[in-house]
Structure formats: C-alpha cells, structure tokens
Short mmCIF file of C-alpha atoms in Angstrom, two decimals:
data_model
loop_
_atom_site.label_atom_id
_atom_site.label_comp_id
_atom_site.label_asym_id
_atom_site.label_seq_id
_atom_site.Cartn_x
_atom_site.Cartn_y
_atom_site.Cartn_z
CA MET A 1 -17.45 -47.01 1.93
CA SER A 2 -19.65 -49.01 -0.38
CA THR A 3 -19.94 -47.71 -3.91
CA THR A 4 -23.27 -47.48 -5.64
CA VAL A 5 -23.18 -46.75 -9.33
CA SER A 6 -25.63 -45.46 -11.88
CA GLY A 7 -24.83 -44.97 -15.54
CA GLN A 8 -27.29 -43.69 -18.16
CA GLY A 9 -26.82 -43.35 -21.89
CA PRO A 10 -24.35 -45.13 -24.17
CA ASP A 11 -22.31 -47.88 -22.51
CA ARG A 12 -19.16 -46.09 -21.32
CA PRO A 13 -17.45 -48.44 -18.85
CA GLU A 14 -14.29 -46.31 -18.85
CA LEU A 15 -16.25 -43.34 -17.47
CA GLN A 16 -17.99 -45.41 -14.82
CA LYS A 17 -14.61 -46.86 -13.82
CA ALA A 18 -13.12 -43.36 -13.54
CA ILE A 19 -15.78 -42.09 -11.16
CA GLU A 20 -15.67 -45.27 -9.07
CA GLU A 21 -11.93 -44.81 -8.69
CA LEU A 22 -12.51 -41.20 -7.65
CA VAL A 23 -14.70 -42.38 -4.80
CA GLU A 24 -12.00 -44.83 -3.77
CA SER A 25 -9.49 -41.93 -3.70
CA GLY A 26 -11.51 -40.08 -1.07
CA PHE A 27 -14.60 -38.45 -2.58
CA VAL A 28 -17.99 -39.06 -0.96
CA GLY A 29 -20.02 -38.70 -4.13
CA VAL A 30 -19.39 -37.97 -7.82
CA GLN A 31 -21.89 -37.07 -10.54
CA LEU A 32 -20.62 -36.88 -14.10
CA ARG A 33 -22.15 -35.82 -17.42
CA VAL A 34 -20.37 -36.23 -20.76
CA ASN A 35 -21.80 -34.96 -24.04
CA ASP A 36 -19.91 -35.88 -27.20
CA GLU A 37 -20.21 -37.62 -30.54
CA GLN A 38 -21.32 -40.78 -28.74
CA GLY A 39 -24.29 -38.97 -27.22
CA GLU A 40 -24.90 -38.06 -23.59
CA TRP A 41 -23.67 -40.23 -20.72
CA VAL A 42 -24.64 -39.54 -17.12
CA GLY A 43 -23.43 -41.48 -14.10
CA SER A 44 -22.70 -41.32 -10.41
CA ALA A 45 -20.69 -43.18 -7.80
CA GLY A 46 -20.34 -43.12 -4.03
CA VAL A 47 -23.11 -42.04 -1.69
CA ARG A 48 -25.39 -39.05 -1.31
CA GLU A 49 -24.76 -38.72 2.44
CA LEU A 50 -22.15 -40.17 4.80
CA GLY A 51 -23.50 -43.17 6.66
CA GLN A 52 -26.35 -43.63 4.18
CA SER A 53 -26.60 -46.00 1.24
CA ALA A 54 -28.54 -43.78 -1.18
CA LYS A 55 -26.54 -43.29 -4.37
CA PRO A 56 -25.61 -39.74 -5.42
CA LEU A 57 -27.92 -37.83 -7.67
CA THR A 58 -26.87 -37.52 -11.28
CA ASN A 59 -28.27 -34.00 -11.64
CA GLY A 60 -28.32 -32.72 -8.09
CA HIS A 61 -27.41 -29.17 -7.09
CA PHE A 62 -23.88 -28.48 -5.87
CA ARG A 63 -21.69 -25.51 -5.01
CA THR A 64 -19.49 -24.73 -8.00
CA GLY A 65 -16.67 -22.73 -6.35
CA SER A 66 -14.56 -20.82 -8.85
CA THR A 67 -16.56 -22.03 -11.85
CA THR A 68 -18.61 -18.98 -10.79
CA LYS A 69 -15.88 -16.78 -12.29
CA ASN A 70 -16.71 -17.88 -15.81
CA PHE A 71 -20.34 -16.80 -15.40
CA VAL A 72 -19.21 -13.42 -14.09
CA ALA A 73 -16.74 -12.96 -16.96
CA THR A 74 -19.36 -13.90 -19.56
CA SER A 75 -21.82 -11.44 -18.02
CA VAL A 76 -19.22 -8.65 -18.14
CA LEU A 77 -18.37 -9.42 -21.76
CA MET A 78 -22.05 -9.48 -22.74
CA LEU A 79 -22.35 -5.99 -21.22
CA VAL A 80 -19.21 -4.94 -23.12
CA ALA A 81 -20.95 -6.15 -26.28
CA GLU A 82 -23.99 -4.06 -25.30
CA GLY A 83 -21.71 -1.02 -25.05
CA ARG A 84 -22.27 -0.59 -21.32
CA ILE A 85 -18.79 -1.52 -20.06
CA GLY A 86 -15.41 -0.70 -21.58
CA LEU A 87 -13.15 -3.75 -21.42
CA ASP A 88 -10.03 -1.59 -21.26
CA ALA A 89 -11.56 1.21 -19.21
CA PRO A 90 -10.24 1.81 -15.69
CA ALA A 91 -12.34 -0.13 -13.17
CA ASP A 92 -12.21 3.07 -11.10
CA ASP A 93 -14.51 4.70 -13.67
CA TYR A 94 -17.30 2.38 -12.52
CA LEU A 95 -16.37 2.01 -8.85
CA PRO A 96 -14.97 5.40 -7.78
CA ASP A 97 -15.63 4.85 -4.07
CA PHE A 98 -12.68 2.47 -3.59
CA GLY A 99 -9.89 4.67 -4.92
CA LEU A 100 -8.61 1.87 -7.15
CA ASP A 101 -5.33 2.28 -8.98
CA ARG A 102 -6.36 3.97 -12.25
CA ARG A 103 -4.14 1.58 -14.19
CA ILE A 104 -6.39 -1.38 -13.27
CA THR A 105 -8.76 -2.08 -16.16
CA VAL A 106 -11.84 -4.26 -16.30
CA ARG A 107 -9.85 -6.67 -18.47
CA MET A 108 -7.21 -7.00 -15.73
CA LEU A 109 -9.89 -7.96 -13.21
CA LEU A 110 -11.13 -10.74 -15.47
CA GLN A 111 -7.61 -11.95 -16.29
CA HIS A 112 -6.17 -11.75 -12.75
CA THR A 113 -3.49 -9.30 -13.84
CA SER A 114 -4.57 -6.41 -11.58
CA GLY A 115 -2.09 -7.21 -8.81
CA ILE A 116 -4.79 -6.76 -6.14
CA PHE A 117 -4.28 -8.75 -2.93
CA ASN A 118 -6.57 -11.78 -2.71
CA HIS A 119 -9.03 -11.26 0.15
CA THR A 120 -8.99 -15.00 0.94
CA GLY A 121 -5.23 -14.80 1.58
CA GLU A 122 -1.98 -14.96 -0.35
CA LEU A 123 0.93 -17.36 -0.58
CA TYR A 124 4.05 -15.51 -1.67
CA GLU A 125 6.96 -16.93 -3.66
CA ASP A 126 9.17 -17.04 -0.55
CA GLY A 127 6.64 -19.18 1.29
CA THR A 128 5.17 -16.33 3.33
CA ILE A 129 1.43 -16.65 3.95
CA VAL A 130 -0.66 -13.52 4.52
CA LEU A 131 -4.11 -14.32 5.83
CA GLY A 132 -7.32 -12.74 4.64
CA VAL A 133 -10.92 -13.70 5.45
CA PRO A 134 -10.95 -16.85 7.65
CA TRP A 135 -11.88 -19.93 5.62
CA GLN A 136 -10.22 -22.82 7.43
CA GLY A 137 -10.60 -24.95 10.53
CA LYS A 138 -12.79 -24.40 13.57
CA GLU A 139 -12.90 -20.64 13.00
CA TRP A 140 -14.58 -21.04 9.62
CA VAL A 141 -16.93 -23.78 10.85
CA GLU A 142 -18.16 -21.63 13.73
CA ASN A 143 -18.62 -18.61 11.42
CA ARG A 144 -19.94 -20.40 8.34
CA PHE A 145 -23.21 -18.46 8.41
CA LYS A 146 -21.55 -15.06 8.75
CA THR A 147 -22.32 -12.44 6.09
CA TYR A 148 -19.52 -10.48 4.44
CA LEU A 149 -20.43 -7.54 2.23
CA PRO A 150 -18.58 -7.32 -1.11
CA GLU A 151 -17.36 -3.82 -0.19
CA GLU A 152 -15.87 -5.27 3.00
CA LEU A 153 -13.91 -7.87 1.02
CA VAL A 154 -12.60 -5.23 -1.39
CA ARG A 155 -11.52 -2.90 1.41
CA LEU A 156 -9.71 -5.78 3.13
CA SER A 157 -7.79 -6.43 -0.09
CA LEU A 158 -6.96 -2.78 -0.65
CA SER A 159 -5.61 -2.50 2.91
CA LYS A 160 -2.80 -4.90 1.88
CA PRO A 161 0.09 -4.13 -0.48
CA ALA A 162 -0.52 -4.93 -4.14
CA ARG A 163 1.33 -8.00 -5.41
CA PHE A 164 2.64 -6.15 -8.46
CA ALA A 165 1.95 -3.11 -10.61
CA PRO A 166 -1.25 -3.53 -12.67
CA GLY A 167 -0.68 -5.50 -15.86
CA THR A 168 2.85 -6.63 -15.01
CA GLY A 169 2.12 -10.09 -13.59
CA TRP A 170 -0.51 -12.76 -12.98
CA SER A 171 -1.94 -13.77 -9.62
CA TYR A 172 -5.27 -15.51 -9.01
CA ALA A 173 -7.37 -13.35 -6.69
CA ASN A 174 -11.03 -13.84 -5.79
CA THR A 175 -11.26 -10.09 -5.17
CA ASN A 176 -10.88 -9.39 -8.89
CA TYR A 177 -14.24 -11.05 -9.43
CA VAL A 178 -15.88 -9.42 -6.43
CA LEU A 179 -14.98 -6.14 -8.16
CA ALA A 180 -16.14 -7.39 -11.57
CA ARG A 181 -19.55 -8.30 -10.17
CA LEU A 182 -19.79 -4.88 -8.51
CA VAL A 183 -19.06 -3.30 -11.91
CA ILE A 184 -21.99 -5.28 -13.39
CA GLU A 185 -24.30 -4.06 -10.65
CA LYS A 186 -23.12 -0.47 -10.89
CA VAL A 187 -23.56 -0.10 -14.65
CA THR A 188 -26.92 -1.90 -14.80
CA GLY A 189 -28.43 -0.69 -11.55
CA ARG A 190 -29.60 -4.25 -10.98
CA SER A 191 -28.41 -7.14 -8.83
CA PHE A 192 -26.09 -9.71 -10.36
CA THR A 193 -28.84 -12.28 -9.84
CA GLU A 194 -31.19 -10.24 -12.03
CA GLU A 195 -28.57 -9.66 -14.73
CA LEU A 196 -27.56 -13.33 -14.72
CA GLN A 197 -31.21 -14.23 -15.29
CA ARG A 198 -31.57 -11.68 -18.11
CA LEU A 199 -28.32 -12.47 -19.88
CA ILE A 200 -27.81 -16.20 -19.43
CA LEU A 201 -30.21 -18.27 -17.33
CA GLY A 202 -33.44 -17.09 -18.93
CA PRO A 203 -32.34 -17.30 -22.57
CA LEU A 204 -30.80 -20.74 -22.07
CA GLY A 205 -33.64 -22.12 -19.93
CA MET A 206 -31.31 -22.88 -17.02
CA THR A 207 -33.46 -23.55 -13.96
CA GLY A 208 -30.94 -25.23 -11.66
CA THR A 209 -28.42 -22.41 -11.33
CA VAL A 210 -28.41 -19.92 -8.46
CA ALA A 211 -26.26 -16.97 -7.38
CA PRO A 212 -27.18 -17.21 -3.68
CA GLY A 213 -25.61 -14.02 -2.38
CA THR A 214 -25.67 -14.39 1.41
CA SER A 215 -28.21 -17.23 1.59
CA PRO A 216 -26.85 -20.47 3.10
CA GLU A 217 -29.51 -22.56 1.38
CA ILE A 218 -28.97 -24.93 -1.53
CA PRO A 219 -31.93 -26.05 -3.65
CA GLU A 220 -33.21 -29.60 -3.38
CA PRO A 221 -32.23 -32.15 -4.41
CA HIS A 222 -28.53 -32.19 -3.55
CA ASN A 223 -25.71 -34.36 -2.32
CA HIS A 224 -24.02 -33.50 1.00
CA SER A 225 -20.70 -31.79 1.76
CA TYR A 226 -18.63 -32.17 4.92
CA TYR A 227 -15.81 -30.56 6.86
CA ARG A 228 -13.38 -32.19 9.30
CA TYR A 229 -11.60 -30.10 11.95
CA GLU A 230 -9.96 -30.26 15.35
CA ASP A 231 -11.71 -28.94 18.44
CA ALA A 232 -9.96 -29.23 21.82
CA GLY A 233 -7.90 -32.14 20.54
CA GLN A 234 -10.91 -33.98 19.15
CA GLU A 235 -11.56 -34.50 15.45
CA ARG A 236 -15.06 -33.49 14.44
CA THR A 237 -16.86 -33.88 11.12
CA VAL A 238 -19.82 -31.65 10.35
CA ASP A 239 -22.26 -31.37 7.45
CA VAL A 240 -21.53 -28.03 5.75
CA THR A 241 -23.96 -28.37 2.85
CA ARG A 242 -25.67 -25.26 4.22
CA GLN A 243 -23.16 -22.37 4.44
CA ASN A 244 -23.11 -18.66 3.69
CA PRO A 245 -20.78 -18.28 0.68
CA SER A 246 -20.35 -14.51 0.98
CA TRP A 247 -16.79 -14.96 2.35
CA VAL A 248 -15.69 -15.79 -1.20
CA GLY A 249 -18.42 -13.79 -2.93
CA ALA A 250 -18.28 -13.58 -6.72
CA GLY A 251 -15.02 -15.51 -6.61
CA GLY A 252 -16.94 -18.74 -6.05
CA ASP A 253 -20.44 -18.58 -4.58
CA MET A 254 -22.72 -20.05 -7.25
CA ILE A 255 -24.74 -23.29 -7.27
CA SER A 256 -25.57 -25.35 -10.37
CA THR A 257 -26.16 -28.83 -11.80
CA THR A 258 -24.25 -30.93 -14.34
CA LYS A 259 -27.06 -30.42 -16.87
CA ASP A 260 -27.07 -26.63 -16.48
CA LEU A 261 -23.28 -26.42 -16.70
CA HIS A 262 -23.41 -28.45 -19.92
CA THR A 263 -26.18 -26.25 -21.35
CA TYR A 264 -24.23 -23.13 -20.46
CA PHE A 265 -20.73 -24.11 -21.54
CA SER A 266 -21.80 -25.72 -24.81
CA ALA A 267 -23.70 -22.51 -25.65
CA LEU A 268 -20.79 -20.29 -24.63
CA MET A 269 -18.15 -22.23 -26.53
CA GLY A 270 -20.51 -22.66 -29.49
CA GLY A 271 -20.80 -18.89 -29.89
CA ARG A 272 -24.43 -18.59 -28.79
CA LEU A 273 -23.84 -16.11 -25.93
CA LEU A 274 -20.98 -13.82 -26.98
CA PRO A 275 -20.24 -12.14 -30.31
CA ALA A 276 -17.25 -13.75 -32.03
CA GLU A 277 -14.86 -10.94 -31.11
CA MET A 278 -15.82 -11.11 -27.42
CA LEU A 279 -15.47 -14.90 -27.35
CA ALA A 280 -12.02 -14.49 -28.93
CA GLU A 281 -11.07 -12.00 -26.19
CA MET A 282 -12.26 -14.44 -23.52
CA ARG A 283 -10.25 -17.32 -25.00
CA THR A 284 -6.97 -15.44 -25.53
CA PRO A 285 -4.73 -16.69 -22.70
CA GLU A 286 -2.03 -14.80 -20.87
CA ALA A 287 1.37 -16.50 -20.88
CA THR A 288 1.74 -17.55 -17.22
CA VAL A 289 -0.85 -20.30 -16.78
CA GLY A 290 -2.98 -19.93 -19.91
CA TYR A 291 -5.79 -17.92 -18.31
CA GLY A 292 -8.03 -15.94 -20.63
CA LEU A 293 -10.90 -13.80 -19.34
CA GLY A 294 -12.52 -16.13 -16.86
CA VAL A 295 -11.43 -19.34 -18.58
CA PHE A 296 -8.38 -21.61 -18.75
CA ALA A 297 -7.01 -22.86 -22.06
CA GLN A 298 -5.45 -26.34 -21.84
CA GLU A 299 -3.61 -28.07 -24.65
CA THR A 300 -4.30 -31.79 -25.13
CA ASP A 301 -3.27 -34.38 -27.69
CA SER A 302 -6.44 -33.55 -29.62
CA GLY A 303 -6.23 -29.77 -29.43
CA THR A 304 -7.26 -27.00 -27.05
CA VAL A 305 -9.83 -27.58 -24.32
CA PHE A 306 -11.34 -24.70 -22.35
CA HIS A 307 -12.40 -25.01 -18.74
CA HIS A 308 -13.03 -23.38 -15.41
CA ASN A 309 -13.24 -25.81 -12.55
CA GLY A 310 -13.92 -24.81 -8.99
CA ALA A 311 -13.91 -26.03 -5.41
CA THR A 312 -15.28 -24.77 -2.14
CA MET A 313 -15.94 -26.38 1.25
CA GLY A 314 -16.64 -30.04 0.53
CA SER A 315 -17.91 -29.43 -3.00
CA ALA A 316 -16.44 -28.98 -6.46
CA ALA A 317 -17.43 -28.50 -10.08
CA LEU A 318 -15.73 -29.50 -13.32
CA MET A 319 -16.68 -27.72 -16.55
CA TYR A 320 -14.79 -28.52 -19.76
CA GLY A 321 -15.57 -27.96 -23.42
CA THR A 322 -14.06 -28.09 -26.88
CA PRO A 323 -13.78 -24.79 -28.79
CA ASP A 324 -17.01 -25.45 -30.70
CA GLY A 325 -18.92 -26.66 -27.64
CA SER A 326 -19.72 -30.01 -29.27
CA ARG A 327 -18.00 -31.98 -26.53
CA THR A 328 -18.41 -31.12 -22.86
CA LEU A 329 -17.69 -32.70 -19.51
CA THR A 330 -19.42 -31.41 -16.39
CA ALA A 331 -19.25 -32.89 -12.92
CA GLY A 332 -20.15 -32.24 -9.30
CA MET A 333 -18.16 -33.82 -6.49
CA THR A 334 -18.55 -33.89 -2.71
CA TRP A 335 -16.11 -34.92 0.01
CA VAL A 336 -15.00 -34.40 3.61
CA ASP A 337 -12.91 -31.23 3.50
CA ASP A 338 -10.25 -30.14 6.00
CA ALA A 339 -7.86 -27.27 6.70
CA ASP A 340 -4.99 -29.15 5.03
CA LEU A 341 -6.95 -29.44 1.76
CA ALA A 342 -6.17 -33.15 1.89
CA ILE A 343 -8.38 -33.87 -1.11
CA ALA A 344 -6.38 -31.54 -3.40
CA PRO A 345 -4.03 -34.18 -4.92
CA ALA A 346 -6.99 -36.46 -5.69
CA PHE A 347 -8.90 -33.51 -7.17
CA GLN A 348 -6.00 -32.62 -9.45
CA ALA A 349 -5.60 -36.25 -10.51
CA ALA A 350 -9.33 -36.44 -11.23
CA GLN A 351 -9.20 -33.44 -13.53
CA GLN A 352 -6.33 -34.90 -15.54
CA ARG A 353 -7.98 -38.32 -15.67
CA PHE A 354 -11.18 -36.87 -17.12
CA VAL A 355 -9.30 -34.80 -19.70
CA ASP A 356 -7.41 -37.93 -20.75
CA GLU A 357 -10.61 -39.98 -20.94
CA VAL A 358 -12.81 -37.51 -22.79
CA PHE A 359 -10.61 -35.03 -24.66
CA SER A 360 -7.13 -36.40 -25.28
CA GLY A 361 -7.90 -39.20 -27.68
CA LYS A 362 -6.25 -41.70 -25.37
CA LEU A 363 -9.09 -44.17 -25.65
CA GLY A 364 -8.46 -44.98 -29.27
CA ARG A 365 -10.62 -42.23 -30.73
#
C-alpha cells in the first residue's frame, strides 16, 4: 500500500513518522490531531479507501467505539450535578422494569463494578467463552444492519449469571453503559441524542458528533472501514463503513471527528463541563485497571494521563488528555477487521507509541 501523508501545523516529523509506521503495521488510514504547548498539529497517513490513492481526511467522521462510554458517563454526572440522578442510588430506582439487583448503583454501572454479564460476550478466567450478541465473522456481516433494542441487550445480559456480587470486582461490560444511557432517558424523558445536544454538543459547538441509535449511516466526509471473513472456504473483504451499531448500543455506537474529540476532552479535563467534585469522582480510579467513571487513568513519566479509547468494526478512536486539558491527542483509524481481531497488537502498540511521543517526555521535553 502506498502511503500518502499530510501534516499541518508546527513541524512535527516524529508524529508524521509514527502515523506512517502505523499504516505499515496494518492500518488503512490514520488521522491524528495533537494540541499542546507547541500548538496544534494535524496529519494523516495511508489511504481513504482500499484500492484508491486519495489520502485520508484529517478531520473526517469515524466510529469511536468505546470512547462513547466517556460521553455517557459525563452526561450522567452532569445530571447528578443537576440533582436528577443519585450517583450511589440503586439503578433499579430508575429502571424498575428489569428487576436489577438492588445493590447495583449508578456508580457501579459507570465503573464496571456491577458484575452484570456483558451482552457482547464474556471471557472467563479459566478460558471459557460465553457468547452474547453475534459480532464476529460471516454471521455479523450478514446481520450488520439488524436492529437490537437496548432492553433486548439488557435482558440478554440478565439471563446469564452475574460475574460477581455488585461492588466486589471489576469487569468491563458494554451492558453497564446500555443501562446508564437508559437511566439518562428515564430521568429526563428525552432521548440520549437530545440530552447529549443539550448538555455537551450544543454548549461546546460540536457539529461533527453523532449518537446514531439504529441508523447505519455515517456523515460525510469519512474514511472507509472494512471486514474480512470466510465464506464457504473463500476469504471475502467487504466495506462495513455503513453498519447498524445497535448491537453494542451505548457501549460504543457514537461517531465523531478528531477536532470534536479534542474540543470535548480538553473542555472536560479543563473543568468546563463538570463541577470540580464530579470531575474528581470521574477521575478516581478503581484498583484493578485504573478505571474511573468512564475514563482510564494512566501513569506516565510526566504524570497522569486520562483517556478512553475505543474500537469497533474496522474503526477506532484515541482520546487522551492531561489533567488540565492543555494537552490532548485525538485520532481516528481505519483498517480491515476480522474475527481474530488481528489488528489488536498493532492497535495496542499504537496507543503506547502515541503516549510515549506526546505525554511521556521521551522526546526531550
């Protein structure tokens, strides 16, 4: 694959080199935005579509995967600040129809400490895999426009044994955020899309961010995502840029741009969305993996960095920021996905590379 590059802003050859190397490791296209004391740098590498030479957009729309969770958590905490949700109230108070364990609080949903089975499937410590909603291989490809209702996802989860008693462990479950979004809708009487606009998108002037619900569409312009699978012994690659994200729901269905993610995360970390006490709650990590309320805390050579990255079929988002929001890194990446998640090692390496480059002071800062 030929690599086309495009850097804007201060000369940052180390950033351009990093995204070019990402493309060489298997990504189709990468768009990166860095805002720090040197100013704003925006660049891209790779191609916009397989088989085409057009370079990737530098502010195109992309599916953000689990970065969605941070928007949901912020929305919940803003409603806590408004006095409409109790952070330590039983989630059952707001969603009585499910018969949730009364020990599960709203906080536990946001922190993944509820113990609820993950509706997209679970991998247990002994290696046992328990499947949930189909999201791999030919089965997902053929059903990628299917609509799942949030209530359906919750009931699937509740039909499985809990992983642990509420508050006694940590386990990442998309269903926690499906429930959290339902809490938002129940207490406000409005759709999450409407509340997101009222609380975050409108005040910050974010025009490139969408909570699509069951719509398979992605706003123009955008780079393209792909999926590779086996069908009757033949390997097929299909464009999955259009897909109905309701199978993951509030666990990872949103769409954004690098500019909007920067606008949002710099405002959030800089204290412009949440009162100080709510931001402190969000950023207080549990001990297992350092997960706060919808955000990861990561220690670097230069101090703590907060982030919530995400990946879905053929598309991923990176969203990092310093505690004061003065330095952020946001990125959108596309690739050819597969059932084996073959890109995962390269994705993990990319995250660490960017943290080293921008936050860890390893470039002589």
